[in-house]
PDB file of C-alpha atoms in Angstrom:
ATOM      1  CA  MET M  26       3.896 -65.412 -26.601  1.00  0.00           C
ATOM      2  CA  THR M  27       7.650 -64.887 -26.752  1.00  0.00           C
ATOM      3  CA  VAL M  28       8.829 -61.659 -25.157  1.00  0.00           C
ATOM      4  CA  PRO M  29      11.371 -59.796 -27.333  1.00  0.00           C
ATOM      5  CA  ALA M  30      14.868 -59.766 -25.876  1.00  0.00           C
ATOM      6  CA  TRP M  31      14.972 -55.972 -25.669  1.00  0.00           C
ATOM      7  CA  LEU M  32      11.717 -55.909 -23.689  1.00  0.00           C
ATOM      8  CA  ALA M  33      12.798 -58.716 -21.361  1.00  0.00           C
ATOM      9  CA  THR M  34      15.698 -56.591 -20.111  1.00  0.00           C
ATOM     10  CA  VAL M  35      13.372 -53.840 -18.855  1.00  0.00           C
ATOM     11  CA  ASN M  36      13.027 -53.793 -15.070  1.00  0.00           C
ATOM     12  CA  PHE M  37       9.288 -53.276 -14.506  1.00  0.00           C
ATOM     13  CA  ASN M  38       8.137 -52.778 -10.902  1.00  0.00           C
ATOM     14  CA  THR M  39       5.967 -55.226  -8.959  1.00  0.00           C
ATOM     15  CA  ASP M  40       2.864 -53.803 -10.671  1.00  0.00           C
ATOM     16  CA  GLY M  41       4.393 -54.454 -14.078  1.00  0.00           C
ATOM     17  CA  LEU M  42       4.979 -50.756 -14.712  1.00  0.00           C
ATOM     18  CA  ILE M  43       7.910 -48.471 -15.461  1.00  0.00           C
ATOM     19  CA  PRO M  44       7.989 -44.641 -15.216  1.00  0.00           C
ATOM     20  CA  ALA M  45       8.359 -42.937 -18.591  1.00  0.00           C
ATOM     21  CA  ILE M  46       9.554 -39.353 -18.941  1.00  0.00           C
ATOM     22  CA  ALA M  47       8.712 -37.432 -22.119  1.00  0.00           C
ATOM     23  CA  GLN M  48      11.274 -34.813 -23.116  1.00  0.00           C
ATOM     24  CA  ASP M  49      11.013 -32.265 -25.920  1.00  0.00           C
ATOM     25  CA  HIS M  50      13.139 -33.375 -28.872  1.00  0.00           C
ATOM     26  CA  GLN M  51      14.356 -29.842 -29.655  1.00  0.00           C
ATOM     27  CA  SER M  52      14.604 -27.969 -26.346  1.00  0.00           C
ATOM     28  CA  GLY M  53      15.235 -30.921 -24.027  1.00  0.00           C
ATOM     29  CA  ARG M  54      12.584 -29.665 -21.619  1.00  0.00           C
ATOM     30  CA  ILE M  55      10.830 -32.337 -19.544  1.00  0.00           C
ATOM     31  CA  LEU M  56       7.178 -32.327 -20.585  1.00  0.00           C
ATOM     32  CA  MET M  57       5.526 -35.016 -18.492  1.00  0.00           C
ATOM     33  CA  MET M  58       5.887 -38.292 -16.651  1.00  0.00           C
ATOM     34  CA  ALA M  59       3.515 -41.244 -16.987  1.00  0.00           C
ATOM     35  CA  TRP M  60       3.594 -45.019 -16.606  1.00  0.00           C
ATOM     36  CA  MET M  61       4.064 -47.774 -19.152  1.00  0.00           C
ATOM     37  CA  ASN M  62       3.507 -51.493 -18.964  1.00  0.00           C
ATOM     38  CA  ALA M  63       5.168 -53.893 -21.379  1.00  0.00           C
ATOM     39  CA  GLU M  64       2.392 -53.558 -23.939  1.00  0.00           C
ATOM     40  CA  ALA M  65       2.489 -49.759 -23.860  1.00  0.00           C
ATOM     41  CA  LEU M  66       6.263 -49.717 -24.310  1.00  0.00           C
ATOM     42  CA  GLN M  67       6.077 -52.201 -27.158  1.00  0.00           C
ATOM     43  CA  LEU M  68       3.330 -50.204 -28.916  1.00  0.00           C
ATOM     44  CA  THR M  69       5.327 -47.015 -28.454  1.00  0.00           C
ATOM     45  CA  ALA M  70       8.323 -48.640 -30.131  1.00  0.00           C
ATOM     46  CA  GLN M  71       6.194 -50.062 -32.953  1.00  0.00           C
ATOM     47  CA  THR M  72       4.141 -46.939 -33.736  1.00  0.00           C
ATOM     48  CA  GLN M  73       6.716 -44.306 -32.750  1.00  0.00           C
ATOM     49  CA  THR M  74       3.930 -42.477 -30.937  1.00  0.00           C
ATOM     50  CA  ALA M  75       3.654 -42.365 -27.156  1.00  0.00           C
ATOM     51  CA  VAL M  76       1.377 -44.942 -25.519  1.00  0.00           C
ATOM     52  CA  TYR M  77       1.045 -45.036 -21.732  1.00  0.00           C
ATOM     53  CA  PHE M  78      -0.808 -47.042 -19.094  1.00  0.00           C
ATOM     54  CA  SER M  79      -3.412 -45.323 -16.936  1.00  0.00           C
ATOM     55  CA  ARG M  80      -3.420 -46.644 -13.382  1.00  0.00           C
ATOM     56  CA  SER M  81      -6.705 -44.919 -12.537  1.00  0.00           C
ATOM     57  CA  ARG M  82      -8.487 -46.474 -15.522  1.00  0.00           C
ATOM     58  CA  ASN M  83      -6.410 -49.661 -15.658  1.00  0.00           C
ATOM     59  CA  LYS M  84      -5.991 -49.422 -19.418  1.00  0.00           C
ATOM     60  CA  LEU M  85      -3.694 -48.223 -22.155  1.00  0.00           C
ATOM     61  CA  TRP M  86      -4.026 -44.633 -23.323  1.00  0.00           C
ATOM     62  CA  HIS M  87      -2.544 -43.112 -26.426  1.00  0.00           C
ATOM     63  CA  LYS M  88      -1.254 -39.634 -25.658  1.00  0.00           C
ATOM     64  CA  GLY M  89      -3.552 -37.187 -27.452  1.00  0.00           C
ATOM     65  CA  GLU M  90      -6.444 -39.604 -27.877  1.00  0.00           C
ATOM     66  CA  SER M  91      -8.915 -36.986 -26.615  1.00  0.00           C
ATOM     67  CA  SER M  92      -6.943 -33.729 -26.884  1.00  0.00           C
ATOM     68  CA  GLY M  93      -5.285 -34.338 -30.249  1.00  0.00           C
ATOM     69  CA  HIS M  94      -1.931 -33.456 -28.648  1.00  0.00           C
ATOM     70  CA  THR M  95      -0.104 -36.616 -29.650  1.00  0.00           C
ATOM     71  CA  GLN M  96       3.602 -37.252 -29.116  1.00  0.00           C
ATOM     72  CA  GLN M  97       5.820 -38.325 -31.999  1.00  0.00           C
ATOM     73  CA  VAL M  98       8.653 -40.424 -30.574  1.00  0.00           C
ATOM     74  CA  HIS M  99      12.148 -39.878 -31.994  1.00  0.00           C
ATOM     75  CA  ASP M 100      14.222 -41.763 -29.449  1.00  0.00           C
ATOM     76  CA  ILE M 101      13.682 -44.191 -26.548  1.00  0.00           C
ATOM     77  CA  ARG M 102      16.301 -44.499 -23.818  1.00  0.00           C
ATOM     78  CA  ILE M 103      16.554 -46.443 -20.573  1.00  0.00           C
ATOM     79  CA  ASP M 104      18.656 -45.681 -17.490  1.00  0.00           C
ATOM     80  CA  CYS M 105      21.503 -47.796 -16.085  1.00  0.00           C
ATOM     81  CA  ASP M 106      19.174 -49.666 -13.719  1.00  0.00           C
ATOM     82  CA  THR M 107      16.765 -50.324 -16.607  1.00  0.00           C
ATOM     83  CA  ASP M 108      13.866 -49.037 -14.501  1.00  0.00           C
ATOM     84  CA  VAL M 109      13.202 -45.592 -16.041  1.00  0.00           C
ATOM     85  CA  ILE M 110      12.327 -44.785 -19.668  1.00  0.00           C
ATOM     86  CA  VAL M 111      13.032 -41.443 -21.356  1.00  0.00           C
ATOM     87  CA  LEU M 112      11.244 -40.554 -24.589  1.00  0.00           C
ATOM     88  CA  SER M 113      12.494 -37.836 -26.911  1.00  0.00           C
ATOM     89  CA  VAL M 114       9.313 -36.503 -28.516  1.00  0.00           C
ATOM     90  CA  THR M 115       7.778 -33.839 -30.676  1.00  0.00           C
ATOM     91  CA  GLN M 116       4.713 -32.630 -28.802  1.00  0.00           C
ATOM     92  CA  VAL M 117       1.966 -31.981 -31.329  1.00  0.00           C
ATOM     93  CA  GLY M 118       0.121 -28.784 -30.426  1.00  0.00           C
ATOM     94  CA  GLY M 119       2.838 -27.709 -28.026  1.00  0.00           C
ATOM     95  CA  ILE M 120       0.778 -28.761 -24.989  1.00  0.00           C
ATOM     96  CA  ALA M 121       1.636 -31.865 -22.950  1.00  0.00           C
ATOM     97  CA  CYS M 122      -0.145 -31.083 -19.684  1.00  0.00           C
ATOM     98  CA  HIS M 123      -3.871 -31.552 -19.048  1.00  0.00           C
ATOM     99  CA  THR M 124      -3.892 -28.060 -17.469  1.00  0.00           C
ATOM    100  CA  GLY M 125      -3.273 -26.546 -20.923  1.00  0.00           C
ATOM    101  CA  ARG M 126       0.415 -25.825 -20.300  1.00  0.00           C
ATOM    102  CA  GLU M 127       3.436 -26.901 -22.329  1.00  0.00           C
ATOM    103  CA  SER M 128       4.804 -29.064 -19.534  1.00  0.00           C
ATOM    104  CA  CYS M 129       3.395 -30.835 -16.488  1.00  0.00           C
ATOM    105  CA  PHE M 130       6.419 -29.490 -14.600  1.00  0.00           C
ATOM    106  CA  TYR M 131       5.172 -25.919 -14.405  1.00  0.00           C
ATOM    107  CA  GLN M 132       5.812 -25.365 -10.689  1.00  0.00           C
ATOM    108  CA  ARG M 133       9.205 -24.265  -9.365  1.00  0.00           C
ATOM    109  CA  LEU M 134      10.364 -24.275  -5.759  1.00  0.00           C
ATOM    110  CA  ASP M 135      11.345 -20.725  -4.817  1.00  0.00           C
ATOM    111  CA  LEU M 136      14.130 -20.830  -2.228  1.00  0.00           C
ATOM    112  CA  THR M 137      14.659 -17.073  -1.918  1.00  0.00           C
ATOM    113  CA  GLY M 138      12.271 -16.503   0.985  1.00  0.00           C
ATOM    114  CA  ALA M 139      12.287 -17.549   4.608  1.00  0.00           C
ATOM    115  CA  GLU M 140      10.346 -20.677   3.665  1.00  0.00           C
ATOM    116  CA  PRO M 141      10.406 -22.543   0.328  1.00  0.00           C
ATOM    117  CA  VAL M 142       7.216 -22.113  -1.690  1.00  0.00           C
ATOM    118  CA  TRP M 143       6.023 -23.661  -4.928  1.00  0.00           C
ATOM    119  CA  GLN M 144       5.456 -21.082  -7.660  1.00  0.00           C
ATOM    120  CA  THR M 145       3.620 -21.524 -10.956  1.00  0.00           C
ATOM    121  CA  VAL M 146       5.957 -20.228 -13.652  1.00  0.00           C
ATOM    122  CA  ASP M 147       4.275 -21.353 -16.884  1.00  0.00           C
ATOM    123  CA  ALA M 148       1.207 -19.763 -18.407  1.00  0.00           C
ATOM    124  CA  VAL M 149      -1.815 -21.745 -19.582  1.00  0.00           C
ATOM    125  CA  LEU M 150      -1.557 -21.874 -23.380  1.00  0.00           C
ATOM    126  CA  LYS M 151      -5.085 -23.122 -23.901  1.00  0.00           C
ATOM    127  CA  ASP M 152      -8.053 -23.476 -21.574  1.00  0.00           C
ATOM    128  CA  PRO M 153      -8.487 -27.176 -20.713  1.00  0.00           C
ATOM    129  CA  ALA M 154     -12.240 -26.755 -21.236  1.00  0.00           C
ATOM    130  CA  ASP M 155     -11.441 -26.040 -24.878  1.00  0.00           C
ATOM    131  CA  ILE M 156      -9.102 -29.043 -25.140  1.00  0.00           C
ATOM    132  CA  TYR M 157     -11.282 -31.744 -23.644  1.00  0.00           C
ATOM    133  CA  ASN M 158     -14.896 -32.508 -24.368  1.00  0.00           C
ATOM    134  CA  SER M 159     -16.786 -31.463 -21.231  1.00  0.00           C
ATOM    135  CA  ASN M 160     -19.663 -33.738 -22.275  1.00  0.00           C
ATOM    136  CA  ASN M 161     -17.452 -36.824 -22.343  1.00  0.00           C
ATOM    137  CA  SER M 162     -19.202 -39.123 -19.886  1.00  0.00           C
ATOM    138  CA  THR M 163     -16.370 -41.640 -19.854  1.00  0.00           C
ATOM    139  CA  GLY M 164     -14.080 -39.223 -18.078  1.00  0.00           C
ATOM    140  CA  ASN M 165     -11.429 -39.973 -20.665  1.00  0.00           C
ATOM    141  CA  SER M 166      -8.547 -37.539 -20.792  1.00  0.00           C
ATOM    142  CA  ASP M 167      -4.850 -37.444 -21.626  1.00  0.00           C
ATOM    143  CA  SER M 168      -3.732 -37.983 -18.059  1.00  0.00           C
ATOM    144  CA  ASP M 169      -3.560 -40.573 -15.336  1.00  0.00           C
ATOM    145  CA  THR M 170      -5.841 -38.474 -13.118  1.00  0.00           C
ATOM    146  CA  SER M 171      -9.099 -38.560 -15.043  1.00  0.00           C
ATOM    147  CA  SER M 172     -10.985 -39.690 -11.960  1.00  0.00           C
ATOM    148  CA  THR M 173     -10.294 -36.307 -10.342  1.00  0.00           C
ATOM    149  CA  PRO M 174     -13.144 -33.794 -10.880  1.00  0.00           C
ATOM    150  CA  LYS M 175     -12.328 -31.184 -13.488  1.00  0.00           C
ATOM    151  CA  ASP M 176     -13.163 -28.308 -11.144  1.00  0.00           C
ATOM    152  CA  LYS M 177     -10.284 -29.565  -8.958  1.00  0.00           C
ATOM    153  CA  LEU M 178      -7.847 -30.069 -11.832  1.00  0.00           C
ATOM    154  CA  TYR M 179      -8.533 -26.818 -13.640  1.00  0.00           C
ATOM    155  CA  ASN M 180      -8.750 -24.294 -10.820  1.00  0.00           C
ATOM    156  CA  HIS M 181      -7.373 -21.012 -12.170  1.00  0.00           C
ATOM    157  CA  LYS M 182      -8.581 -18.761  -9.343  1.00  0.00           C
ATOM    158  CA  SER M 183      -5.197 -18.147  -7.690  1.00  0.00           C
ATOM    159  CA  ASN M 184      -4.020 -14.617  -8.412  1.00  0.00           C
ATOM    160  CA  SER M 185      -0.724 -15.315  -6.635  1.00  0.00           C
ATOM    161  CA  HIS M 186       0.329 -17.531  -9.550  1.00  0.00           C
ATOM    162  CA  ASN M 187      -0.230 -14.688 -12.007  1.00  0.00           C
ATOM    163  CA  THR M 188       1.662 -12.126  -9.930  1.00  0.00           C
ATOM    164  CA  THR M 189       4.518 -14.609  -9.550  1.00  0.00           C
ATOM    165  CA  ILE M 190       4.824 -14.868 -13.330  1.00  0.00           C
ATOM    166  CA  LEU M 191       4.921 -11.066 -13.589  1.00  0.00           C
ATOM    167  CA  SER M 192       7.560 -10.828 -10.860  1.00  0.00           C
ATOM    168  CA  GLN M 193       9.727 -13.364 -12.625  1.00  0.00           C
ATOM    169  CA  LEU M 194       9.280 -11.487 -15.890  1.00  0.00           C
ATOM    170  CA  ASP M 195      10.395  -8.308 -14.133  1.00  0.00           C
ATOM    171  CA  ARG M 196      13.614 -10.009 -13.034  1.00  0.00           C
ATOM    172  CA  VAL M 197      14.323 -11.469 -16.464  1.00  0.00           C
ATOM    173  CA  LEU M 198      13.679  -8.160 -18.242  1.00  0.00           C
ATOM    174  CA  ALA M 199      15.958  -6.342 -15.809  1.00  0.00           C
ATOM    175  CA  GLU M 200      18.726  -8.891 -16.421  1.00  0.00           C
ATOM    176  CA  ARG M 201      18.358  -8.597 -20.195  1.00  0.00           C
ATOM    177  CA  LYS M 202      19.173  -4.873 -20.006  1.00  0.00           C
ATOM    178  CA  GLN M 203      22.760  -5.831 -19.181  1.00  0.00           C
ATOM    179  CA  ALA M 204      22.961  -8.716 -21.648  1.00  0.00           C
ATOM    180  CA  ASP M 205      24.660  -8.816 -25.042  1.00  0.00           C
ATOM    181  CA  ALA M 206      22.368  -7.772 -27.878  1.00  0.00           C
ATOM    182  CA  ASP M 207      22.899 -11.090 -29.638  1.00  0.00           C
ATOM    183  CA  SER M 208      22.042 -13.177 -26.588  1.00  0.00           C
ATOM    184  CA  SER M 209      18.252 -12.784 -26.651  1.00  0.00           C
ATOM    185  CA  TYR M 210      15.325 -11.115 -28.377  1.00  0.00           C
ATOM    186  CA  VAL M 211      14.689  -8.777 -25.430  1.00  0.00           C
ATOM    187  CA  ALA M 212      18.348  -7.743 -25.255  1.00  0.00           C
ATOM    188  CA  SER M 213      18.259  -6.946 -28.973  1.00  0.00           C
ATOM    189  CA  LEU M 214      15.230  -4.688 -28.439  1.00  0.00           C
ATOM    190  CA  TYR M 215      17.006  -2.813 -25.653  1.00  0.00           C
ATOM    191  CA  ALA M 216      20.001  -2.336 -27.936  1.00  0.00           C
ATOM    192  CA  LYS M 217      17.768  -0.815 -30.635  1.00  0.00           C
ATOM    193  CA  GLY M 218      16.377   1.737 -28.211  1.00  0.00           C
ATOM    194  CA  LEU M 219      13.061   2.974 -26.867  1.00  0.00           C
ATOM    195  CA  ASN M 220      11.569   3.863 -30.247  1.00  0.00           C
ATOM    196  CA  LYS M 221      11.919   0.270 -31.442  1.00  0.00           C
ATOM    197  CA  ILE M 222      10.305  -1.030 -28.258  1.00  0.00           C
ATOM    198  CA  LEU M 223       7.376   1.369 -28.644  1.00  0.00           C
ATOM    199  CA  GLU M 224       7.090   0.426 -32.303  1.00  0.00           C
ATOM    200  CA  LYS M 225       6.704  -3.217 -31.261  1.00  0.00           C
ATOM    201  CA  VAL M 226       4.033  -2.259 -28.711  1.00  0.00           C
ATOM    202  CA  GLY M 227       2.138  -0.534 -31.514  1.00  0.00           C
ATOM    203  CA  GLU M 228       2.534  -3.478 -33.900  1.00  0.00           C
ATOM    204  CA  GLU M 229       1.339  -5.998 -31.330  1.00  0.00           C
ATOM    205  CA  SER M 230      -1.587  -3.768 -30.354  1.00  0.00           C
ATOM    206  CA  THR M 231      -2.690  -3.617 -33.975  1.00  0.00           C
ATOM    207  CA  GLU M 232      -2.400  -7.388 -34.310  1.00  0.00           C
ATOM    208  CA  SER M 233      -4.491  -7.881 -31.175  1.00  0.00           C
ATOM    209  CA  ILE M 234      -7.187  -5.612 -32.624  1.00  0.00           C
ATOM    210  CA  ILE M 235      -7.226  -7.652 -35.836  1.00  0.00           C
ATOM    211  CA  ALA M 236      -7.394 -10.880 -33.792  1.00  0.00           C
ATOM    212  CA  ALA M 237     -10.294  -9.474 -31.755  1.00  0.00           C
ATOM    213  CA  LYS M 238     -12.187  -8.545 -34.913  1.00  0.00           C
ATOM    214  CA  ASP M 239     -11.608 -12.026 -36.321  1.00  0.00           C
ATOM    215  CA  PHE M 240     -12.799 -13.665 -33.107  1.00  0.00           C
ATOM    216  CA  ALA M 241     -15.887 -11.457 -33.022  1.00  0.00           C
ATOM    217  CA  SER M 242     -16.859 -12.691 -36.488  1.00  0.00           C
ATOM    218  CA  CYS M 243     -16.694 -16.364 -35.467  1.00  0.00           C
ATOM    219  CA  ASP M 244     -19.702 -18.487 -34.651  1.00  0.00           C
ATOM    220  CA  GLU M 245     -18.963 -21.277 -32.192  1.00  0.00           C
ATOM    221  CA  ASN M 246     -22.024 -23.221 -33.304  1.00  0.00           C
ATOM    222  CA  THR M 247     -21.218 -23.289 -37.034  1.00  0.00           C
ATOM    223  CA  ASP M 248     -17.407 -23.491 -37.032  1.00  0.00           C
ATOM    224  CA  LYS M 249     -16.036 -24.648 -33.676  1.00  0.00           C
ATOM    225  CA  ILE M 250     -12.510 -25.216 -34.986  1.00  0.00           C
ATOM    226  CA  HIS M 251     -12.177 -21.666 -36.359  1.00  0.00           C
ATOM    227  CA  TYR M 252     -13.777 -20.301 -33.190  1.00  0.00           C
ATOM    228  CA  ASP M 253     -11.234 -22.061 -30.955  1.00  0.00           C
ATOM    229  CA  GLU M 254      -8.322 -21.016 -33.155  1.00  0.00           C
ATOM    230  CA  ALA M 255      -9.472 -17.388 -33.221  1.00  0.00           C
ATOM    231  CA  ARG M 256      -9.935 -17.348 -29.452  1.00  0.00           C
ATOM    232  CA  HIS M 257      -6.436 -18.706 -28.906  1.00  0.00           C
ATOM    233  CA  GLU M 258      -5.017 -16.212 -31.410  1.00  0.00           C
ATOM    234  CA  LEU M 259      -6.585 -13.289 -29.532  1.00  0.00           C
ATOM    235  CA  ILE M 260      -5.132 -14.497 -26.232  1.00  0.00           C
ATOM    236  CA  TYR M 261      -1.745 -14.987 -27.906  1.00  0.00           C
ATOM    237  CA  GLU M 262      -1.696 -11.491 -29.416  1.00  0.00           C
ATOM    238  CA  VAL M 263      -2.798  -9.797 -26.187  1.00  0.00           C
ATOM    239  CA  ALA M 264       0.004 -11.669 -24.397  1.00  0.00           C
ATOM    240  CA  ASP M 265       2.403 -10.144 -26.948  1.00  0.00           C
ATOM    241  CA  VAL M 266       1.038  -6.673 -26.175  1.00  0.00           C
ATOM    242  CA  TRP M 267       1.475  -7.199 -22.451  1.00  0.00           C
ATOM    243  CA  PHE M 268       4.959  -8.597 -22.911  1.00  0.00           C
ATOM    244  CA  HIS M 269       6.239  -5.730 -25.039  1.00  0.00           C
ATOM    245  CA  THR M 270       4.563  -3.194 -22.741  1.00  0.00           C
ATOM    246  CA  LEU M 271       6.473  -4.730 -19.828  1.00  0.00           C
ATOM    247  CA  ILE M 272       9.686  -4.319 -21.818  1.00  0.00           C
ATOM    248  CA  GLY M 273       8.777  -0.643 -22.251  1.00  0.00           C
ATOM    249  CA  LEU M 274       8.200  -0.262 -18.514  1.00  0.00           C
ATOM    250  CA  ALA M 275      11.482  -2.022 -17.747  1.00  0.00           C
ATOM    251  CA  TRP M 276      13.266   0.490 -19.978  1.00  0.00           C
ATOM    252  CA  PHE M 277      12.301   3.086 -17.360  1.00  0.00           C
ATOM    253  CA  ASP M 278      13.050   0.700 -14.453  1.00  0.00           C
ATOM    254  CA  ILE M 279       9.347   0.434 -13.637  1.00  0.00           C
ATOM    255  CA  GLU M 280       8.226  -2.997 -12.451  1.00  0.00           C
ATOM    256  CA  SER M 281       4.852  -4.586 -13.160  1.00  0.00           C
ATOM    257  CA  GLY M 282       3.961  -4.247  -9.471  1.00  0.00           C
ATOM    258  CA  ALA M 283       3.560  -0.503  -9.955  1.00  0.00           C
ATOM    259  CA  VAL M 284       0.817  -1.109 -12.513  1.00  0.00           C
ATOM    260  CA  LEU M 285      -0.824  -3.738 -10.311  1.00  0.00           C
ATOM    261  CA  ASN M 286      -0.804  -1.275  -7.419  1.00  0.00           C
ATOM    262  CA  GLU M 287      -2.442   1.349  -9.600  1.00  0.00           C
ATOM    263  CA  LEU M 288      -5.134  -1.126 -10.678  1.00  0.00           C
ATOM    264  CA  GLY M 289      -5.613  -2.070  -7.049  1.00  0.00           C
ATOM    265  CA  ARG M 290      -6.067   1.583  -6.140  1.00  0.00           C
ATOM    266  CA  ARG M 291      -8.784   1.906  -8.752  1.00  0.00           C
ATOM    267  CA  PHE M 292     -10.545  -1.295  -7.710  1.00  0.00           C
ATOM    268  CA  GLY M 293     -13.854  -0.535  -6.083  1.00  0.00           C
ATOM    269  CA  LEU M 294     -14.128   2.948  -7.559  1.00  0.00           C
ATOM    270  CA  SER M 295     -16.796   3.682 -10.122  1.00  0.00           C
ATOM    271  CA  GLY M 296     -15.592   4.779 -13.536  1.00  0.00           C
ATOM    272  CA  ILE M 297     -16.782   8.326 -12.892  1.00  0.00           C
ATOM    273  CA  ASP M 298     -15.156   8.520  -9.457  1.00  0.00           C
ATOM    274  CA  GLU M 299     -11.923   7.080 -10.770  1.00  0.00           C
ATOM    275  CA  LYS M 300     -11.757   9.575 -13.608  1.00  0.00           C
ATOM    276  CA  ALA M 301     -12.500  12.479 -11.269  1.00  0.00           C
ATOM    277  CA  ALA M 302      -9.713  11.351  -8.944  1.00  0.00           C
ATOM    278  CA  ARG M 303      -7.045  11.488 -11.614  1.00  0.00           C
TER     279      ARG M 303
END
């Protein structure tokens, strides 16, 4: 079989593979990195959908084959050494990572302390258990790490990750108070004043109530798709409530840590004891 000229110029490594980086077509954010062999790269070019090569399974895998989160390819580029591919893609579903996040690059190295520490800065958009079929005996998933047990991949027990996200939100919200009203949504809310912020808290609270009612009416056994959508919608709306409440706190220069401390104070108290202590 004759190898096309364009493919013959690609500098695959000794295993016949080349790293491929998927980048969001609109925002430019790096979503993931995977490997391609010649066949995967050729199929990607032909179908204009991302096809990778799984080293752990030793086979091709079409991005989204089990999650439905396919990647539509708009542009394929190669670096000056012809040994790295960059794909400009539209990520269907908005989730590229098997952890349920937008991007696989969701950890940031914080250099502000005495020692550098990796911090998780992206929230999980959808529970991986809801993305992948837990009864899939083949272990097939949209990643090159399907041989790793799911309880290792999807460990969400670390509270430090959550508090880190809140701390970073605190910093961003504080910065937005000094920003131009046209520079961001949060800055525009500050410019409109406290009443507008509280109005948004009320609106989002109402929407979360509606989402909760909708979710409560769903039956997972009879309509799994609607059930999953309603569950995600409830999480999304509650996140909006939290976010706008944090903006309200920031208006008064109160950080999220104050609320966490108050919750911590209540932890371990019975409801009656807590109420009596107020």
